């Protein structure tokens, strides 16, 4: 485990899939990790990180950004409207756009701020009640609505159900992205990023395999 091993495995998975290694971006998911572990990965030269809570990210990334140049921060957890402004100021990409209300809020703030992070539409591919994300049947319509609002939608994101074969969900997400003319595919975590790469992932979100198990907190 660790950054170098994950990078090696990503390169191998890309080779296997006949893809260039630079077509896959590794998002190191640093949520709930002690700062010392995050700093060690920054020291190794990695700059692309993911967090799933706006408030937690706000507490550590402004400092890290002052000390390390070129940090790229991705929000991979749910976004509430009342945190949208802070999120848009802090993050370079938001992977969890999943409903009309948050899309409209982001569009309004993008006008105000004069900039907008890259956006991914989260899809609830397993149609799980407890999970966020737009339902598969609503994806085409929702992507069209986001485009009507001039939002920079770069791709789709999913978190497969824990007890199902992830490849089926990755393949479904890839198909939905292709028919909507979207190139970005945010899929694959510690346990399944190689499968995701085989099915076209452009962004893999890897936490525990880089940093070690998350410390309960
Ligand atoms: C925590 C998290 C990850 C990383 O999970 P690991 O299994 O530790 O790699 C990826 N994506 C999302 C949305 C997460 O919340």
Short mmCIF file of C-alpha atoms and ligand atoms in Angstrom, two decimals:
data_model
loop_
_atom_site.label_atom_id
_atom_site.label_comp_id
_atom_site.label_asym_id
_atom_site.label_seq_id
_atom_site.Cartn_x
_atom_site.Cartn_y
_atom_site.Cartn_z
CA UNK A 1 0.00 0.00 0.00
CA UNK A 2 0.99 3.60 -0.41
CA UNK A 3 1.14 6.20 -3.14
CA UNK A 4 3.89 4.63 -5.24
CA UNK A 5 2.27 1.22 -5.27
CA UNK A 6 -1.08 2.64 -6.31
CA UNK A 7 0.55 4.66 -9.11
CA UNK A 8 2.31 1.51 -10.32
CA UNK A 9 -0.96 -0.43 -10.29
CA UNK A 10 -2.74 2.38 -12.16
CA UNK A 11 -0.02 2.37 -14.82
CA UNK A 12 -0.35 -1.41 -15.17
CA UNK A 13 -4.14 -1.23 -15.42
CA UNK A 14 -3.83 1.46 -18.09
CA UNK A 15 -1.36 -0.64 -20.05
CA UNK A 16 -3.65 -3.64 -19.82
CA UNK A 17 -6.54 -1.54 -21.12
CA UNK A 18 -4.45 -0.02 -23.90
CA UNK A 19 -4.75 3.43 -22.38
CA UNK A 20 -2.17 6.14 -21.71
CA UNK A 21 -1.42 6.45 -17.99
CA UNK A 22 -1.97 10.20 -18.17
CA UNK A 23 -5.64 9.70 -19.05
CA UNK A 24 -6.35 8.63 -15.46
CA UNK A 25 -6.18 11.13 -12.64
CA UNK A 26 -5.53 9.72 -9.17
CA UNK A 27 -7.57 11.52 -6.52
CA UNK A 28 -6.01 10.75 -3.13
CA UNK A 29 -8.96 10.72 -0.74
CA UNK A 30 -7.68 12.29 2.46
CA UNK A 31 -10.92 12.52 4.45
CA UNK A 32 -10.53 11.78 8.16
CA UNK A 33 -6.80 11.10 7.76
CA UNK A 34 -4.36 12.65 10.23
CA UNK A 35 -2.64 15.69 8.74
CA UNK A 36 0.76 14.01 9.06
CA UNK A 37 -0.30 11.30 6.60
CA UNK A 38 -1.67 13.85 4.14
CA UNK A 39 1.48 15.89 4.43
CA UNK A 40 3.63 12.84 3.74
CA UNK A 41 1.78 12.30 0.46
CA UNK A 42 2.17 15.98 -0.43
CA UNK A 43 5.89 15.66 0.30
CA UNK A 44 6.02 12.79 -2.18
CA UNK A 45 4.87 15.25 -4.81
CA UNK A 46 1.22 14.29 -5.14
CA UNK A 47 -1.15 17.22 -5.63
CA UNK A 48 -4.62 15.88 -6.41
CA UNK A 49 -6.79 15.22 -3.35
CA UNK A 50 -10.40 14.46 -2.51
CA UNK A 51 -12.48 15.32 0.53
CA UNK A 52 -16.07 14.44 1.27
CA UNK A 53 -16.96 17.16 3.77
CA UNK A 54 -16.77 20.85 3.00
CA UNK A 55 -16.14 21.84 6.59
CA UNK A 56 -13.36 19.33 7.13
CA UNK A 57 -11.66 20.45 3.92
CA UNK A 58 -11.97 24.08 4.95
CA UNK A 59 -10.09 23.28 8.15
CA UNK A 60 -6.98 21.84 6.54
CA UNK A 61 -6.59 22.73 2.87
CA UNK A 62 -6.07 26.50 3.01
CA UNK A 63 -2.93 25.82 5.12
CA UNK A 64 -1.67 23.00 2.90
CA UNK A 65 -2.25 25.17 -0.16
CA UNK A 66 -0.04 27.88 1.28
CA UNK A 67 2.76 25.39 1.80
CA UNK A 68 2.41 23.26 -1.32
CA UNK A 69 1.92 24.73 -4.76
CA UNK A 70 -0.44 23.34 -7.35
CA UNK A 71 -2.93 21.53 -5.13
CA UNK A 72 -6.07 20.38 -6.94
CA UNK A 73 -8.97 19.65 -4.61
CA UNK A 74 -12.03 17.54 -5.44
CA UNK A 75 -15.28 17.43 -3.46
CA UNK A 76 -16.54 13.84 -3.56
CA UNK A 77 -19.17 14.01 -0.80
CA UNK A 78 -22.67 15.47 -0.68
CA UNK A 79 -23.15 19.20 -1.15
CA UNK A 80 -25.82 21.23 0.63
CA UNK A 81 -26.96 24.53 -0.82
CA UNK A 82 -25.89 26.47 2.25
CA UNK A 83 -22.30 25.23 1.81
CA UNK A 84 -22.21 25.76 -1.94
CA UNK A 85 -20.43 29.11 -1.92
CA UNK A 86 -17.63 27.91 0.36
CA UNK A 87 -17.34 24.72 -1.68
CA UNK A 88 -17.06 26.63 -4.94
CA UNK A 89 -14.34 28.83 -3.51
CA UNK A 90 -12.38 25.92 -2.07
CA UNK A 91 -12.70 23.10 -4.59
CA UNK A 92 -11.46 22.76 -8.16
CA UNK A 93 -14.04 20.08 -8.95
CA UNK A 94 -17.35 18.91 -7.47
CA UNK A 95 -18.30 15.29 -8.17
CA UNK A 96 -21.69 15.23 -6.48
CA UNK A 97 -24.09 17.40 -8.47
CA UNK A 98 -27.28 15.37 -8.37
CA UNK A 99 -30.39 17.53 -8.30
CA UNK A 100 -32.00 20.56 -9.84
CA UNK A 101 -31.82 22.73 -6.75
CA UNK A 102 -28.07 22.40 -6.25
CA UNK A 103 -27.47 22.89 -9.98
CA UNK A 104 -29.43 26.15 -9.89
CA UNK A 105 -27.52 27.32 -6.80
CA UNK A 106 -24.18 26.53 -8.40
CA UNK A 107 -25.21 28.40 -11.56
CA UNK A 108 -26.19 31.48 -9.59
CA UNK A 109 -22.95 31.44 -7.58
CA UNK A 110 -20.87 30.85 -10.71
CA UNK A 111 -22.32 34.09 -12.10
CA UNK A 112 -21.48 35.91 -8.91
CA UNK A 113 -17.99 34.49 -8.47
CA UNK A 114 -17.07 34.60 -12.14
CA UNK A 115 -15.80 31.03 -11.98
CA UNK A 116 -17.07 27.52 -11.52
CA UNK A 117 -15.33 24.29 -10.53
CA UNK A 118 -15.45 21.37 -12.96
CA UNK A 119 -18.64 19.46 -12.28
CA UNK A 120 -19.58 15.78 -12.31
CA UNK A 121 -23.12 14.50 -12.07
CA UNK A 122 -23.42 11.79 -9.43
CA UNK A 123 -25.54 8.85 -10.55
CA UNK A 124 -27.17 6.42 -8.12
CA UNK A 125 -26.52 3.48 -10.44
CA UNK A 126 -27.73 0.95 -7.87
CA UNK A 127 -30.93 2.92 -7.23
CA UNK A 128 -30.29 2.64 -3.49
CA UNK A 129 -32.68 4.55 -1.22
CA UNK A 130 -29.99 5.75 1.16
CA UNK A 131 -27.58 6.89 -1.53
CA UNK A 132 -27.34 10.30 -3.15
CA UNK A 133 -27.25 10.69 -6.90
CA UNK A 134 -29.57 11.20 -9.77
CA UNK A 135 -31.42 8.06 -10.89
CA UNK A 136 -30.24 6.44 -14.14
CA UNK A 137 -33.54 7.23 -15.86
CA UNK A 138 -33.13 10.93 -15.06
CA UNK A 139 -29.50 11.37 -16.10
CA UNK A 140 -30.01 12.52 -19.69
CA UNK A 141 -32.60 15.10 -18.68
CA UNK A 142 -30.55 16.35 -15.75
CA UNK A 143 -27.37 16.71 -17.82
CA UNK A 144 -29.38 18.68 -20.39
CA UNK A 145 -30.71 20.96 -17.64
CA UNK A 146 -27.21 21.57 -16.33
CA UNK A 147 -26.08 22.47 -19.82
CA UNK A 148 -29.01 24.85 -20.16
CA UNK A 149 -27.65 26.57 -17.05
CA UNK A 150 -24.21 26.75 -18.76
CA UNK A 151 -22.67 24.60 -16.05
CA UNK A 152 -19.29 23.02 -16.90
CA UNK A 153 -20.35 19.37 -16.60
CA UNK A 154 -17.29 17.25 -17.35
CA UNK A 155 -18.57 13.80 -16.57
CA UNK A 156 -20.45 11.35 -14.38
CA UNK A 157 -19.62 9.84 -11.00
CA UNK A 158 -20.88 6.74 -9.19
CA UNK A 159 -20.38 4.74 -5.99
CA UNK A 160 -21.53 1.17 -6.66
CA UNK A 161 -23.52 -0.74 -4.00
CA UNK A 162 -21.12 -2.52 -1.64
CA UNK A 163 -22.55 -5.97 -2.28
CA UNK A 164 -22.68 -5.91 -6.07
CA UNK A 165 -20.17 -6.47 -8.82
CA UNK A 166 -18.81 -2.96 -9.42
CA UNK A 167 -17.98 -3.57 -13.08
CA UNK A 168 -21.67 -3.66 -14.00
CA UNK A 169 -22.09 -0.21 -12.50
CA UNK A 170 -18.93 1.14 -14.11
CA UNK A 171 -20.08 -0.13 -17.51
CA UNK A 172 -23.52 1.44 -17.02
CA UNK A 173 -21.96 4.78 -16.04
CA UNK A 174 -19.64 4.69 -19.07
CA UNK A 175 -22.60 4.05 -21.36
CA UNK A 176 -24.60 6.94 -19.90
CA UNK A 177 -21.60 9.28 -20.21
CA UNK A 178 -20.97 8.29 -23.82
CA UNK A 179 -24.54 8.88 -24.92
CA UNK A 180 -24.43 12.32 -23.30
CA UNK A 181 -21.13 13.25 -24.91
CA UNK A 182 -19.30 13.38 -21.57
CA UNK A 183 -15.66 12.31 -21.30
CA UNK A 184 -15.18 12.31 -17.55
CA UNK A 185 -15.81 9.16 -15.53
CA UNK A 186 -15.24 9.42 -11.78
CA UNK A 187 -15.35 5.81 -10.62
CA UNK A 188 -13.23 3.29 -8.79
CA UNK A 189 -12.01 3.26 -5.18
CA UNK A 190 -9.35 1.31 -3.25
CA UNK A 191 -11.00 -2.06 -3.84
CA UNK A 192 -11.90 -1.69 -7.51
CA UNK A 193 -9.97 1.07 -9.27
CA UNK A 194 -8.35 -1.35 -11.71
CA UNK A 195 -11.76 -2.57 -12.90
CA UNK A 196 -12.87 1.04 -13.22
CA UNK A 197 -9.83 1.86 -15.36
CA UNK A 198 -10.59 -1.12 -17.61
CA UNK A 199 -14.04 0.39 -18.16
CA UNK A 200 -12.83 3.91 -18.88
CA UNK A 201 -12.43 5.75 -15.55
CA UNK A 202 -10.74 9.14 -15.95
CA UNK A 203 -10.74 9.87 -12.19
CA UNK A 204 -10.20 7.17 -9.57
CA UNK A 205 -10.85 8.07 -5.93
CA UNK A 206 -8.48 6.11 -3.72
CA UNK A 207 -8.28 6.63 0.03
CA UNK A 208 -7.36 3.78 2.35
CA UNK A 209 -5.05 2.04 -0.13
CA UNK A 210 -2.86 5.15 -0.14
CA UNK A 211 -3.15 6.43 3.41
CA UNK A 212 -4.00 3.31 5.38
CA UNK A 213 -7.27 2.61 7.14
CA UNK A 214 -9.19 5.71 8.13
CA UNK A 215 -8.80 6.56 11.79
CA UNK A 216 -12.18 6.57 13.47
CA UNK A 217 -13.09 9.97 14.60
C1 LIG B 1 -14.15 7.62 1.03
C2 LIG B 1 -14.48 7.68 -0.40
C3 LIG B 1 -13.62 7.12 -1.37
C4 LIG B 1 -12.33 6.39 -1.03
O1 LIG B 1 -12.62 5.17 -0.43
P1 LIG B 1 -11.46 4.06 -0.21
O2 LIG B 1 -12.22 2.80 -0.18
O3 LIG B 1 -10.80 4.40 1.07
O4 LIG B 1 -10.55 4.14 -1.36
C5 LIG B 1 -13.96 7.24 -2.69
N1 LIG B 1 -15.10 7.88 -3.07
C6 LIG B 1 -15.95 8.42 -2.19
C7 LIG B 1 -17.17 9.11 -2.67
C8 LIG B 1 -15.67 8.34 -0.83
O5 LIG B 1 -16.53 8.90 0.05
#
